[in-house]
PDB file of C-alpha atoms in Angstrom:
ATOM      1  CA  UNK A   1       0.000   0.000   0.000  1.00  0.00           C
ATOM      2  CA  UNK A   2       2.427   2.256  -1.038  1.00  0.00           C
ATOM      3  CA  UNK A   3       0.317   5.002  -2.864  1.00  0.00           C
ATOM      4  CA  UNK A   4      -2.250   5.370   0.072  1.00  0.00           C
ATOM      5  CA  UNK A   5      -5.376   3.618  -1.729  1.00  0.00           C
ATOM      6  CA  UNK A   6      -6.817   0.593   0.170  1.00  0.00           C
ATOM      7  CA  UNK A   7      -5.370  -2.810  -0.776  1.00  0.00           C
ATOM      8  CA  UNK A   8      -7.223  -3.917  -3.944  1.00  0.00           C
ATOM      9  CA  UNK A   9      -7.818  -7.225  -2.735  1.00  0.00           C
ATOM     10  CA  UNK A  10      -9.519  -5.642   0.255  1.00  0.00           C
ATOM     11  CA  UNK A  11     -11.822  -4.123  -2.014  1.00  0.00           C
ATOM     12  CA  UNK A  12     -12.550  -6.912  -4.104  1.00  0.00           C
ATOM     13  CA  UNK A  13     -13.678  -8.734  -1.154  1.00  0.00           C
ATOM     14  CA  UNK A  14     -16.244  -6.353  -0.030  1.00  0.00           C
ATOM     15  CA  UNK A  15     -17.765  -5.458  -3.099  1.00  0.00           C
ATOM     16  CA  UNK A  16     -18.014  -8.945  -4.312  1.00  0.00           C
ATOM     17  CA  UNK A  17     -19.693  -9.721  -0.552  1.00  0.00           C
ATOM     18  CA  UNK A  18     -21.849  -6.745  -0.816  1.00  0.00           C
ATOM     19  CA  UNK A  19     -23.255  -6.630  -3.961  1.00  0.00           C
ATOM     20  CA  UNK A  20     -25.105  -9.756  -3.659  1.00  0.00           C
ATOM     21  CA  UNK A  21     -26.066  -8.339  -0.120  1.00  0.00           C
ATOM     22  CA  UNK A  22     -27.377  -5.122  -1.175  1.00  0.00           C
ATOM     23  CA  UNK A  23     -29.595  -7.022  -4.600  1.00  0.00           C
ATOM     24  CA  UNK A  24     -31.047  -8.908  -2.159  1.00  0.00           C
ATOM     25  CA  UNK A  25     -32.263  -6.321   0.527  1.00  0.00           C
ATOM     26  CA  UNK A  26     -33.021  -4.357  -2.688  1.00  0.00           C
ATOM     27  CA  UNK A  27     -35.808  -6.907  -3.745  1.00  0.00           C
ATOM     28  CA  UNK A  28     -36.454  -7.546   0.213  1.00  0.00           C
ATOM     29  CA  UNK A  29     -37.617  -4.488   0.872  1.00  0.00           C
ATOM     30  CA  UNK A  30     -39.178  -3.914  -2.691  1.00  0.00           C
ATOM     31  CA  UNK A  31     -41.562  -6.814  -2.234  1.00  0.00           C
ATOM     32  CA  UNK A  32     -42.236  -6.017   1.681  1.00  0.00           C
ATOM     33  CA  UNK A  33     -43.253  -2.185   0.259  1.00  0.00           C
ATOM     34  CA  UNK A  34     -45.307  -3.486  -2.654  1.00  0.00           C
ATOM     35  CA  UNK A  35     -47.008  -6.055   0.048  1.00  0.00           C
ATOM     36  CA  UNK A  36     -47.965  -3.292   2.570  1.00  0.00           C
ATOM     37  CA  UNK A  37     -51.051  -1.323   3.157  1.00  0.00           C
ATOM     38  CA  UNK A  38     -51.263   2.287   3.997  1.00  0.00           C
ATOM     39  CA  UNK A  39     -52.250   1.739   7.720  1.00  0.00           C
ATOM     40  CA  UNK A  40     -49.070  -0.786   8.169  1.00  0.00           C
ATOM     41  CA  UNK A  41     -46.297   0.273  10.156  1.00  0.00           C
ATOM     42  CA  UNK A  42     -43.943   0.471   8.489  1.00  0.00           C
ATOM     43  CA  UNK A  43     -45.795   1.872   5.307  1.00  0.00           C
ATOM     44  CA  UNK A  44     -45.250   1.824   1.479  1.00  0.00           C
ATOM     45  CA  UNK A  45     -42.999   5.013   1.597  1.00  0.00           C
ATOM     46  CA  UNK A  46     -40.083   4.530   4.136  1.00  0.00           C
ATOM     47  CA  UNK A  47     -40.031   0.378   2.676  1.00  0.00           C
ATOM     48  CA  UNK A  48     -39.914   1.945  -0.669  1.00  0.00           C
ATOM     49  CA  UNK A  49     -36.910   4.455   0.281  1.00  0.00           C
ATOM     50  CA  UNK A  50     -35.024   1.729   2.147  1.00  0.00           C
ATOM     51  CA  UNK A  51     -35.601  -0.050  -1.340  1.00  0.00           C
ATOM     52  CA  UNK A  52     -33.884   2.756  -3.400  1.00  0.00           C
ATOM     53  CA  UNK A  53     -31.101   3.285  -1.241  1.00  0.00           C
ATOM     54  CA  UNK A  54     -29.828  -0.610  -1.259  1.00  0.00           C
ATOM     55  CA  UNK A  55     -30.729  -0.595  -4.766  1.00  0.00           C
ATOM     56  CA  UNK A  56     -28.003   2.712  -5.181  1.00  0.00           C
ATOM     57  CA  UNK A  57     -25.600   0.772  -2.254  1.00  0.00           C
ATOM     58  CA  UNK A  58     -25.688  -2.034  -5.011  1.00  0.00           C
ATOM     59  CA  UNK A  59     -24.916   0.129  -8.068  1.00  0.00           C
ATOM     60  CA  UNK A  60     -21.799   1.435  -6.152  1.00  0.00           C
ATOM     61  CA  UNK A  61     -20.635  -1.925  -5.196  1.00  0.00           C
ATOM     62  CA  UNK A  62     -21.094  -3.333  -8.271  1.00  0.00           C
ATOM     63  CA  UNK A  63     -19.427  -0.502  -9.817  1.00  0.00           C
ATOM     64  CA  UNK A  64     -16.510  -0.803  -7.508  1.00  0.00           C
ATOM     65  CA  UNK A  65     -16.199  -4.324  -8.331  1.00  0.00           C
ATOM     66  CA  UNK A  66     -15.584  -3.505 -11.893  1.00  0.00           C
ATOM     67  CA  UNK A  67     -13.018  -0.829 -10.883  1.00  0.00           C
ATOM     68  CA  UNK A  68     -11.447  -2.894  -8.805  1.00  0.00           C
ATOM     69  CA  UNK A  69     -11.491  -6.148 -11.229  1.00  0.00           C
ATOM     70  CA  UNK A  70     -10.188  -4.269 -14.365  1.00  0.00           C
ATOM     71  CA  UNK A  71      -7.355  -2.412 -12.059  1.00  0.00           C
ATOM     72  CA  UNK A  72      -6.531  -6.047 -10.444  1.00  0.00           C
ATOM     73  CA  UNK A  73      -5.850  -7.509 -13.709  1.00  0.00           C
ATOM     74  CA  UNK A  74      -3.002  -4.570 -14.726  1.00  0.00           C
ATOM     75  CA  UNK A  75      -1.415  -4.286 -11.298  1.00  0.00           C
ATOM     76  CA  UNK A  76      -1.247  -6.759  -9.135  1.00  0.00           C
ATOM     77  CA  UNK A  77      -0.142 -11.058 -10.795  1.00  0.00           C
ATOM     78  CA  UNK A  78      -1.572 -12.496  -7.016  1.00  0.00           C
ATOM     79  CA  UNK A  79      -4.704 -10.493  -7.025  1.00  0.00           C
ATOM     80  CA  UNK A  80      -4.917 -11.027 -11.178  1.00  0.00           C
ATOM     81  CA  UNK A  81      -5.049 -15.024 -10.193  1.00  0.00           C
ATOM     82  CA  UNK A  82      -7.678 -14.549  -7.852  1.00  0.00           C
ATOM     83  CA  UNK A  83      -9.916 -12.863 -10.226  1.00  0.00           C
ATOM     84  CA  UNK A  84      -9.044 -15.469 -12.818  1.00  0.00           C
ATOM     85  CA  UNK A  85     -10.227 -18.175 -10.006  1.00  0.00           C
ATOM     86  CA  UNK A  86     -13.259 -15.690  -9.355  1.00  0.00           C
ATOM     87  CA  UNK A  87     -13.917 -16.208 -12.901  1.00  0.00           C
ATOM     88  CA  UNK A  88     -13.738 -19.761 -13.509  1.00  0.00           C
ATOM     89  CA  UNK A  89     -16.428 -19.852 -10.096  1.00  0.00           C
ATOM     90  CA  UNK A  90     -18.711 -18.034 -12.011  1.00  0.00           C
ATOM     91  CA  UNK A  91     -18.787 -19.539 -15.013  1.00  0.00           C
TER      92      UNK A  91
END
């Protein structure tokens, strides 16, 4: 960490933890605000807000991941392995 940025494999592991984290409160709370009434507490509105924010949360994450990814693959031949592994996981 010689230029001051967090490690990039520190990264990598929280974006790739909390994108899947975030898509899933997304449609949580989307489906809890489409399945309440206006007299239930919590209501519509605040579910739909928490909604929109983890839906953003998971735009940034997933955003970071690519960042990360695509700068792990020109820097860094350890964390460039990982993602390769990361890759053959996913396919």
């Amino acid at each position: 960490m010689t230029d001051g940025a967090v490690p990039l494999g520190l990264r990598l592991l929280l974006s790739a933890v909390f994108v899947p984290v975030f898509a899933a409160a997304t449609a949580y709370f989307a489906v809890w605000a489409a399945d309440s009434g206006p007299g239930d507490s919590p209501g519509p509105g605040p579910l739909t807000t928490i909604a929109v924010v983890c839906g953003v949360l998971t735009l940034l994450a997933a955003i970071d991941l690519t960042v990360v990814a695509r700068r792990g693959r020109r820097m860094n031949p350890a964390l460039r392995s990982l993602l390769d592994l990361l890759d053959l996981v996913q396919a």
